[in-house]
Amino acid sequence: MTSRSFKVAVCGATGAVGREMLAVLEDRGFPVSELVLLASERSEGTKLEFRGEEHTVRKLTAGAFRGCQIGLFSPGASVSREYAPHAAQAGCVVVDNSSAFRLDPDVPLVVPEVNPGAVAGHKKKGIIANPNCSTIQMAVALKPLHDAAGLKRVVVSTYQSVSGAGQKGIAELEEQTVAILNQRDFTPRKFPHRIAFNLLPGGWPPSPNGYNEEEMKMINETRKIMGLPGLALTATCVRVPVFVAHSEAVNVTLEKKLSADEAREILRKAPGIKVVDAPQDHVWPMPMLAAGDDAVLVGRIREDLSQEAGLDFFVVADNLRKGAATNAVQIAEILAREHL
Ligand SMILES: NC(=O)c1ccc[n+]([C@@H]2O[C@H](COP(=O)([O-])OP(=O)(O)OC[C@H]3O[C@@H](n4cnc5c(N)ncnc54)[C@H](OP(=O)(O)O)[C@@H]3O)[C@@H](O)[C@H]2O)c1
């Protein structure tokens, strides 16, 4: 990739995304010369393994980024808002997973399969934003269809795993499942209602327009990443009792008709996508196939019978990997290769 190696800070290292970040850096052989692991005071002294060696987590401070060239951030929006500028000031380019900077016009919002050139925009503030997990996987699938036939409208419904809500989301599904199977009582903490053996069509902060924050992220971020500010897009986001990987039923209206076979061929050749589509053999994209994979799985590809130039398809990806850590490390790879 490059003969140089880099001092990398992972901020939010003990979280669901941060831990996956270490795994992805290792899996992809990112050239790390030194690793700085940062989290809150609560985790100070915690040991995490990287390439077979234990590394100690330190408390995040404004001075923690001295000498670092790349900062992979996932400590949540308010912490990113406060500390990413300190990192940038110290010459450490930040790739931030939170929503803090995504819609800032001076911060690029990047999915490497869609708009890799936008990485150059890091020069303005020293920060690059990683999009929302549900947005990333949908954008990867929409881009090749848009290039081939022009997108007019997108309708998406999501089935989002509990790890999208971090370590506390994972713990809540685990605890409730065990409690229910053992006929014990419990009180929901992370989600507003029981998530085990249930679905939640909400739980994200509501917007005044009737959508919620997650749905508005999908709308606004997709428009920015694809450079289509006027794209018609509507979303309904649902939390489901799955530990890892988000699923999405997507319906698109195109400028030009594509047959299901044509769409399948276009998607098969597109970067970052695995077409998993043989319904007669029960071969579909499913969370259990996507968890641990870096690819976006697309299947159930069919022509929409209700319109002239429309398609339906199902998109599944690991929200902690392509939806967060893998996308961030891919951005770091572009930085390392072309910008640092
Ligand atoms: N989960 C996903 O699928 C996903 C996907 C895309 C983006 N994101 C975004 O990534 C961010 C993290 O998500 P997550 O799922 O990894 O959450 P998480 O499991 O709750 O982890 C949060 C991390 O942030 C650290 N942290 C919290 N407060 C801090 C503070 N004051 N100073 C320093 N570190 C602090 C935590 O450290 P302690 O362990 O010490 O508390 C932990 O390492 C969020 O902004 C989320 O929206 C998540």
GROMACS .gro file of C-alpha atoms and ligand atoms in nm:
model
  388
    1MET     CA    1   0.000   0.000   0.000
    2THR     CA    2   0.272   0.247   0.106
    3SER     CA    3   0.621   0.196   0.246
    4ARG     CA    4   0.561   0.446   0.526
    5SER     CA    5   0.395   0.368   0.855
    6PHE     CA    6   0.191   0.591   1.081
    7LYS     CA    7   0.126   0.674   1.444
    8VAL     CA    8  -0.247   0.612   1.478
    9ALA     CA    9  -0.479   0.718   1.760
   10VAL     CA   10  -0.802   0.523   1.815
   11CYS     CA   11  -1.033   0.742   2.019
   12GLY     CA   12  -1.327   0.551   2.171
   13ALA     CA   13  -1.114   0.236   2.155
   14THR     CA   14  -1.316   0.039   2.413
   15GLY     CA   15  -1.650   0.086   2.230
   16ALA     CA   16  -1.825  -0.142   1.982
   17VAL     CA   17  -1.679   0.054   1.686
   18GLY     CA   18  -1.339   0.117   1.848
   19ARG     CA   19  -1.277  -0.254   1.913
   20GLU     CA   20  -1.373  -0.335   1.554
   21MET     CA   21  -1.136  -0.058   1.440
   22LEU     CA   22  -0.843  -0.248   1.593
   23ALA     CA   23  -0.955  -0.571   1.424
   24VAL     CA   24  -0.988  -0.400   1.084
   25LEU     CA   25  -0.650  -0.222   1.111
   26GLU     CA   26  -0.498  -0.562   1.182
   27ASP     CA   27  -0.696  -0.756   0.916
   28ARG     CA   28  -0.612  -0.506   0.641
   29GLY     CA   29  -0.246  -0.477   0.743
   30PHE     CA   30  -0.264  -0.101   0.785
   31PRO     CA   31   0.092   0.027   0.843
   32VAL     CA   32   0.077   0.127   1.210
   33SER     CA   33   0.411   0.225   1.366
   34GLU     CA   34   0.262   0.323   1.699
   35LEU     CA   35  -0.087   0.290   1.844
   36VAL     CA   36  -0.247   0.530   2.093
   37LEU     CA   37  -0.568   0.397   2.251
   38LEU     CA   38  -0.799   0.653   2.409
   39ALA     CA   39  -1.132   0.634   2.593
   40SER     CA   40  -1.299   0.789   2.896
   41GLU     CA   41  -1.163   0.790   3.249
   42ARG     CA   42  -1.373   0.478   3.316
   43SER     CA   43  -1.150   0.269   3.089
   44GLU     CA   44  -0.811   0.408   3.186
   45GLY     CA   45  -0.568   0.116   3.221
   46THR     CA   46  -0.783  -0.133   3.025
   47LYS     CA   47  -0.571  -0.362   2.806
   48LEU     CA   48  -0.667  -0.425   2.443
   49GLU     CA   49  -0.486  -0.659   2.206
   50PHE     CA   50  -0.344  -0.551   1.870
   51ARG     CA   51  -0.125  -0.780   1.657
   52GLY     CA   52  -0.079  -1.018   1.950
   53GLU     CA   53   0.040  -0.749   2.193
   54GLU     CA   54  -0.143  -0.579   2.478
   55HIS     CA   55  -0.186  -0.202   2.461
   56THR     CA   56  -0.304   0.013   2.750
   57VAL     CA   57  -0.600   0.249   2.709
   58ARG     CA   58  -0.534   0.607   2.819
   59LYS     CA   59  -0.775   0.879   2.920
   60LEU     CA   60  -0.861   1.115   2.633
   61THR     CA   61  -0.700   1.458   2.677
   62ALA     CA   62  -0.647   1.751   2.441
   63GLY     CA   63  -0.274   1.675   2.431
   64ALA     CA   64  -0.311   1.302   2.355
   65PHE     CA   65  -0.262   1.342   1.977
   66ARG     CA   66   0.092   1.479   1.978
   67GLY     CA   67   0.293   1.306   1.703
   68CYS     CA   68  -0.012   1.118   1.566
   69GLN     CA   69  -0.083   1.142   1.192
   70ILE     CA   70  -0.422   0.970   1.183
   71GLY     CA   71  -0.699   0.972   1.445
   72LEU     CA   72  -0.982   0.719   1.413
   73PHE     CA   73  -1.260   0.864   1.629
   74SER     CA   74  -1.572   0.697   1.773
   75PRO     CA   75  -1.628   0.848   2.119
   76GLY     CA   76  -1.971   0.995   2.030
   77ALA     CA   77  -2.072   1.331   1.883
   78SER     CA   78  -2.023   1.563   2.181
   79VAL     CA   79  -1.676   1.426   2.259
   80SER     CA   80  -1.575   1.435   1.891
   81ARG     CA   81  -1.697   1.793   1.865
   82GLU     CA   82  -1.470   1.890   2.154
   83TYR     CA   83  -1.158   1.683   2.081
   84ALA     CA   84  -1.136   1.641   1.700
   85PRO     CA   85  -1.024   2.007   1.659
   86HIS     CA   86  -0.744   1.947   1.916
   87ALA     CA   87  -0.626   1.647   1.714
   88ALA     CA   88  -0.642   1.841   1.386
   89GLN     CA   89  -0.451   2.127   1.548
   90ALA     CA   90  -0.174   1.879   1.638
   91GLY     CA   91  -0.149   1.769   1.271
   92CYS     CA   92  -0.346   1.446   1.323
   93VAL     CA   93  -0.607   1.404   1.046
   94VAL     CA   94  -0.931   1.284   1.207
   95VAL     CA   95  -1.169   1.029   1.055
   96ASP     CA   96  -1.476   1.072   1.274
   97ASN     CA   97  -1.757   0.818   1.304
   98SER     CA   98  -2.000   1.041   1.490
   99SER     CA   99  -2.262   1.275   1.346
  100ALA     CA  100  -2.075   1.584   1.475
  101PHE     CA  101  -1.928   1.703   1.143
  102ARG     CA  102  -2.113   1.508   0.874
  103LEU     CA  103  -2.316   1.795   0.736
  104ASP     CA  104  -2.046   2.062   0.784
  105PRO     CA  105  -1.978   2.197   0.432
  106ASP     CA  106  -1.605   2.220   0.516
  107VAL     CA  107  -1.584   1.853   0.616
  108PRO     CA  108  -1.594   1.579   0.349
  109LEU     CA  109  -1.835   1.291   0.407
  110VAL     CA  110  -1.678   0.989   0.241
  111VAL     CA  111  -1.766   0.640   0.124
  112PRO     CA  112  -1.457   0.524  -0.068
  113GLU     CA  113  -1.661   0.329  -0.327
  114VAL     CA  114  -1.871   0.640  -0.398
  115ASN     CA  115  -1.671   0.964  -0.357
  116PRO     CA  116  -1.305   0.881  -0.280
  117GLY     CA  117  -1.188   1.212  -0.432
  118ALA     CA  118  -1.366   1.402  -0.153
  119VAL     CA  119  -1.090   1.290   0.089
  120ALA     CA  120  -0.879   1.582  -0.044
  121GLY     CA  121  -1.122   1.814   0.139
  122HIS     CA  122  -0.961   1.713   0.472
  123LYS     CA  123  -0.723   2.006   0.420
  124LYS     CA  124  -0.991   2.258   0.522
  125LYS     CA  125  -1.044   2.144   0.884
  126GLY     CA  126  -0.824   1.837   0.923
  127ILE     CA  127  -1.139   1.629   0.968
  128ILE     CA  128  -1.317   1.372   0.748
  129ALA     CA  129  -1.658   1.239   0.849
  130ASN     CA  130  -1.757   0.875   0.822
  131PRO     CA  131  -2.128   0.852   0.736
  132ASN     CA  132  -2.400   0.685   0.940
  133CYS     CA  133  -2.389   0.303   0.919
  134SER     CA  134  -2.725   0.261   0.741
  135THR     CA  135  -2.631   0.533   0.492
  136ILE     CA  136  -2.295   0.381   0.397
  137GLN     CA  137  -2.431   0.044   0.286
  138MET     CA  138  -2.717   0.199   0.090
  139ALA     CA  139  -2.487   0.449  -0.087
  140VAL     CA  140  -2.253   0.166  -0.196
  141ALA     CA  141  -2.549  -0.006  -0.365
  142LEU     CA  142  -2.709   0.309  -0.509
  143LYS     CA  143  -2.395   0.452  -0.672
  144PRO     CA  144  -2.351   0.199  -0.959
  145LEU     CA  145  -2.726   0.206  -1.033
  146HIS     CA  146  -2.719   0.585  -1.044
  147ASP     CA  147  -2.417   0.584  -1.278
  148ALA     CA  148  -2.595   0.340  -1.510
  149ALA     CA  149  -2.950   0.470  -1.511
  150GLY     CA  150  -2.990   0.788  -1.303
  151LEU     CA  151  -3.162   0.785  -0.965
  152LYS     CA  152  -3.490   0.975  -0.936
  153ARG     CA  153  -3.632   0.853  -0.605
  154VAL     CA  154  -3.535   0.616  -0.322
  155VAL     CA  155  -3.765   0.454  -0.062
  156VAL     CA  156  -3.587   0.258   0.213
  157SER     CA  157  -3.700   0.062   0.518
  158THR     CA  158  -3.432  -0.059   0.758
  159TYR     CA  159  -3.396  -0.351   0.997
  160GLN     CA  160  -3.111  -0.233   1.222
  161SER     CA  161  -2.914  -0.444   1.467
  162VAL     CA  162  -2.867  -0.355   1.834
  163SER     CA  163  -2.488  -0.310   1.797
  164GLY     CA  164  -2.575   0.009   1.607
  165ALA     CA  165  -2.651   0.143   1.955
  166GLY     CA  166  -2.306   0.044   2.086
  167GLN     CA  167  -2.198  -0.187   2.367
  168LYS     CA  168  -2.507  -0.099   2.572
  169GLY     CA  169  -2.736  -0.205   2.285
  170ILE     CA  170  -2.559  -0.542   2.260
  171ALA     CA  171  -2.578  -0.596   2.637
  172GLU     CA  172  -2.950  -0.510   2.644
  173LEU     CA  173  -3.052  -0.770   2.384
  174GLU     CA  174  -2.834  -1.032   2.555
  175GLU     CA  175  -2.975  -0.964   2.903
  176GLN     CA  176  -3.339  -0.943   2.792
  177THR     CA  177  -3.318  -1.264   2.588
  178VAL     CA  178  -3.171  -1.455   2.884
  179ALA     CA  179  -3.427  -1.299   3.123
  180ILE     CA  180  -3.726  -1.387   2.903
  181LEU     CA  181  -3.610  -1.744   2.846
  182ASN     CA  182  -3.568  -1.782   3.223
  183GLN     CA  183  -3.899  -1.607   3.299
  184ARG     CA  184  -3.725  -1.329   3.493
  185ASP     CA  185  -3.830  -0.960   3.504
  186PHE     CA  186  -3.616  -0.681   3.360
  187THR     CA  187  -3.635  -0.307   3.292
  188PRO     CA  188  -3.543  -0.172   2.946
  189ARG     CA  189  -3.256   0.078   2.977
  190LYS     CA  190  -3.099   0.150   2.638
  191PHE     CA  191  -3.413   0.118   2.425
  192PRO     CA  192  -3.755   0.261   2.524
  193HIS     CA  193  -3.926  -0.081   2.507
  194ARG     CA  194  -3.827  -0.446   2.513
  195ILE     CA  195  -3.607  -0.527   2.210
  196ALA     CA  196  -3.583  -0.906   2.264
  197PHE     CA  197  -3.852  -1.084   2.055
  198ASN     CA  198  -3.981  -0.744   1.940
  199LEU     CA  199  -3.926  -0.467   1.679
  200LEU     CA  200  -3.896  -0.095   1.753
  201PRO     CA  201  -4.000   0.144   1.475
  202GLY     CA  202  -3.828   0.431   1.660
  203GLY     CA  203  -3.606   0.503   1.957
  204TRP     CA  204  -3.394   0.762   1.779
  205PRO     CA  205  -3.460   1.126   1.874
  206PRO     CA  206  -3.776   1.244   1.693
  207SER     CA  207  -3.760   1.530   1.442
  208PRO     CA  208  -4.034   1.795   1.433
  209ASN     CA  209  -4.132   1.677   1.081
  210GLY     CA  210  -4.239   1.330   1.202
  211TYR     CA  211  -3.924   1.151   1.091
  212ASN     CA  212  -3.657   1.059   1.346
  213GLU     CA  213  -3.288   1.149   1.360
  214GLU     CA  214  -3.172   0.824   1.198
  215GLU     CA  215  -3.413   0.867   0.906
  216MET     CA  216  -3.306   1.227   0.850
  217LYS     CA  217  -2.939   1.117   0.860
  218MET     CA  218  -3.010   0.869   0.580
  219ILE     CA  219  -3.178   1.139   0.373
  220ASN     CA  220  -2.929   1.424   0.423
  221GLU     CA  221  -2.610   1.218   0.423
  222THR     CA  222  -2.700   1.021   0.108
  223ARG     CA  223  -2.762   1.347  -0.078
  224LYS     CA  224  -2.423   1.488   0.033
  225ILE     CA  225  -2.217   1.173  -0.041
  226MET     CA  226  -2.373   1.124  -0.385
  227GLY     CA  227  -2.360   1.493  -0.472
  228LEU     CA  228  -2.737   1.490  -0.539
  229PRO     CA  229  -2.881   1.763  -0.315
  230GLY     CA  230  -3.227   1.733  -0.472
  231LEU     CA  231  -3.258   1.352  -0.461
  232ALA     CA  232  -3.607   1.243  -0.352
  233LEU     CA  233  -3.556   0.999  -0.066
  234THR     CA  234  -3.770   0.873   0.220
  235ALA     CA  235  -3.674   0.634   0.502
  236THR     CA  236  -3.833   0.433   0.782
  237CYS     CA  237  -3.585   0.300   1.037
  238VAL     CA  238  -3.662  -0.001   1.258
  239ARG     CA  239  -3.450  -0.162   1.532
  240VAL     CA  240  -3.461  -0.543   1.529
  241PRO     CA  241  -3.334  -0.809   1.771
  242VAL     CA  242  -3.023  -0.896   1.570
  243PHE     CA  243  -2.678  -0.844   1.724
  244VAL     CA  244  -2.475  -0.741   1.417
  245ALA     CA  245  -2.550  -0.624   1.060
  246HIS     CA  246  -2.817  -0.387   0.933
  247SER     CA  247  -3.062  -0.490   0.659
  248GLU     CA  248  -3.249  -0.258   0.421
  249ALA     CA  249  -3.536  -0.306   0.176
  250VAL     CA  250  -3.469  -0.049  -0.096
  251ASN     CA  251  -3.699   0.065  -0.377
  252VAL     CA  252  -3.566   0.298  -0.646
  253THR     CA  253  -3.714   0.492  -0.935
  254LEU     CA  254  -3.466   0.535  -1.220
  255GLU     CA  255  -3.445   0.773  -1.517
  256LYS     CA  256  -3.395   0.476  -1.748
  257LYS     CA  257  -3.539   0.126  -1.716
  258LEU     CA  258  -3.300  -0.151  -1.606
  259SER     CA  259  -3.400  -0.517  -1.612
  260ALA     CA  260  -3.328  -0.721  -1.300
  261ASP     CA  261  -3.053  -0.905  -1.491
  262GLU     CA  262  -2.893  -0.580  -1.602
  263ALA     CA  263  -2.902  -0.445  -1.246
  264ARG     CA  264  -2.755  -0.772  -1.112
  265GLU     CA  265  -2.467  -0.747  -1.361
  266ILE     CA  266  -2.401  -0.380  -1.278
  267LEU     CA  267  -2.399  -0.454  -0.905
  268ARG     CA  268  -2.181  -0.763  -0.952
  269LYS     CA  269  -1.909  -0.549  -1.115
  270ALA     CA  270  -1.933  -0.266  -0.859
  271PRO     CA  271  -1.664  -0.223  -0.591
  272GLY     CA  272  -1.744  -0.335  -0.237
  273ILE     CA  273  -2.054  -0.537  -0.335
  274LYS     CA  274  -2.125  -0.910  -0.327
  275VAL     CA  275  -2.440  -1.009  -0.513
  276VAL     CA  276  -2.611  -1.283  -0.308
  277ASP     CA  277  -2.919  -1.353  -0.512
  278ALA     CA  278  -3.051  -1.702  -0.587
  279PRO     CA  279  -3.396  -1.701  -0.424
  280GLN     CA  280  -3.490  -2.040  -0.574
  281ASP     CA  281  -3.211  -2.190  -0.358
  282HIS     CA  282  -3.295  -1.970  -0.055
  283VAL     CA  283  -2.982  -1.763  -0.117
  284TRP     CA  284  -3.045  -1.410   0.009
  285PRO     CA  285  -2.841  -1.144   0.187
  286MET     CA  286  -2.887  -1.203   0.562
  287PRO     CA  287  -2.728  -1.056   0.878
  288MET     CA  288  -2.569  -1.392   0.965
  289LEU     CA  289  -2.385  -1.386   0.629
  290ALA     CA  290  -2.281  -1.021   0.651
  291ALA     CA  291  -2.151  -1.017   1.012
  292GLY     CA  292  -1.772  -1.013   1.001
  293ASP     CA  293  -1.764  -0.944   0.624
  294ASP     CA  294  -1.641  -0.614   0.479
  295ALA     CA  295  -1.865  -0.635   0.171
  296VAL     CA  296  -2.215  -0.498   0.118
  297LEU     CA  297  -2.442  -0.791   0.028
  298VAL     CA  298  -2.719  -0.723  -0.227
  299GLY     CA  299  -2.995  -0.961  -0.334
  300ARG     CA  300  -3.371  -1.004  -0.397
  301ILE     CA  301  -3.307  -0.787  -0.705
  302ARG     CA  302  -3.628  -0.753  -0.905
  303GLU     CA  303  -3.817  -0.512  -1.128
  304ASP     CA  304  -4.080  -0.312  -0.940
  305LEU     CA  305  -4.415  -0.409  -1.094
  306SER     CA  306  -4.576  -0.083  -0.982
  307GLN     CA  307  -4.369   0.153  -1.200
  308GLU     CA  308  -4.203   0.183  -1.542
  309ALA     CA  309  -3.838   0.210  -1.438
  310GLY     CA  310  -3.810   0.084  -1.082
  311LEU     CA  311  -3.619  -0.181  -0.889
  312ASP     CA  312  -3.653  -0.349  -0.551
  313PHE     CA  313  -3.359  -0.505  -0.370
  314PHE     CA  314  -3.233  -0.601  -0.022
  315VAL     CA  315  -2.901  -0.472   0.116
  316VAL     CA  316  -2.720  -0.612   0.421
  317ALA     CA  317  -2.385  -0.512   0.574
  318ASP     CA  318  -2.197  -0.538   0.902
  319ASN     CA  319  -2.270  -0.203   1.069
  320LEU     CA  320  -1.954  -0.222   1.282
  321ARG     CA  321  -1.729  -0.303   0.984
  322LYS     CA  322  -1.840  -0.147   0.651
  323GLY     CA  323  -2.087   0.072   0.844
  324ALA     CA  324  -1.808   0.213   1.062
  325ALA     CA  325  -1.457   0.068   1.110
  326THR     CA  326  -1.387  -0.067   0.761
  327ASN     CA  327  -1.509   0.250   0.593
  328ALA     CA  328  -1.292   0.459   0.829
  329VAL     CA  329  -0.981   0.246   0.767
  330GLN     CA  330  -1.042   0.259   0.389
  331ILE     CA  331  -1.042   0.640   0.422
  332ALA     CA  332  -0.720   0.618   0.625
  333GLU     CA  333  -0.570   0.405   0.345
  334ILE     CA  334  -0.650   0.679   0.090
  335LEU     CA  335  -0.496   0.938   0.324
  336ALA     CA  336  -0.185   0.726   0.370
  337ARG     CA  337  -0.148   0.660  -0.004
  338GLU     CA  338  -0.227   1.002  -0.144
  339HIS     CA  339  -0.229   1.275   0.117
  340LEU     CA  340   0.008   1.228   0.413
  341LIG     N1  341  -2.226   0.111   1.651
  341LIG     C1  342  -2.236   0.136   1.522
  341LIG     O1  343  -2.280   0.052   1.440
  341LIG     C2  344  -2.192   0.268   1.468
  341LIG     C3  345  -2.180   0.283   1.330
  341LIG     C4  346  -2.140   0.406   1.278
  341LIG     C5  347  -2.114   0.509   1.365
  341LIG     N2  348  -2.127   0.492   1.500
  341LIG     C6  349  -2.096   0.606   1.586
  341LIG     O2  350  -1.973   0.579   1.653
  341LIG     C7  351  -1.976   0.637   1.785
  341LIG     C8  352  -1.946   0.529   1.888
  341LIG     O3  353  -2.037   0.423   1.876
  341LIG     P1  354  -2.018   0.285   1.951
  341LIG     O4  355  -2.126   0.201   1.899
  341LIG     O5  356  -1.878   0.236   1.945
  341LIG     O6  357  -2.051   0.328   2.105
  341LIG     P2  358  -2.006   0.260   2.240
  341LIG     O7  359  -1.994   0.114   2.228
  341LIG     O8  360  -2.097   0.314   2.344
  341LIG     O9  361  -1.858   0.319   2.266
  341LIG     C9  362  -1.833   0.453   2.295
  341LIG    C10  363  -1.683   0.477   2.311
  341LIG    O10  364  -1.660   0.615   2.336
  341LIG    C11  365  -1.587   0.630   2.457
  341LIG     N3  366  -1.627   0.750   2.530
  341LIG    C12  367  -1.750   0.782   2.577
  341LIG     N4  368  -1.745   0.901   2.643
  341LIG    C13  369  -1.616   0.943   2.636
  341LIG    C14  370  -1.546   1.056   2.686
  341LIG     N5  371  -1.608   1.152   2.757
  341LIG     N6  372  -1.414   1.067   2.659
  341LIG    C15  373  -1.350   0.971   2.590
  341LIG     N7  374  -1.410   0.860   2.541
  341LIG    C16  375  -1.541   0.848   2.564
  341LIG    C17  376  -1.622   0.506   2.538
  341LIG    O11  377  -1.526   0.486   2.637
  341LIG     P3  378  -1.560   0.409   2.777
  341LIG    O12  379  -1.558   0.262   2.743
  341LIG    O13  380  -1.447   0.451   2.864
  341LIG    O14  381  -1.694   0.457   2.821
  341LIG    C18  382  -1.619   0.401   2.427
  341LIG    O15  383  -1.486   0.367   2.397
  341LIG    C19  384  -2.113   0.703   1.797
  341LIG    O16  385  -2.102   0.839   1.761
  341LIG    C20  386  -2.198   0.630   1.696
  341LIG    O17  387  -2.305   0.708   1.649
  341LIG    C21  388  -2.164   0.375   1.553
   0.00000   0.00000   0.00000
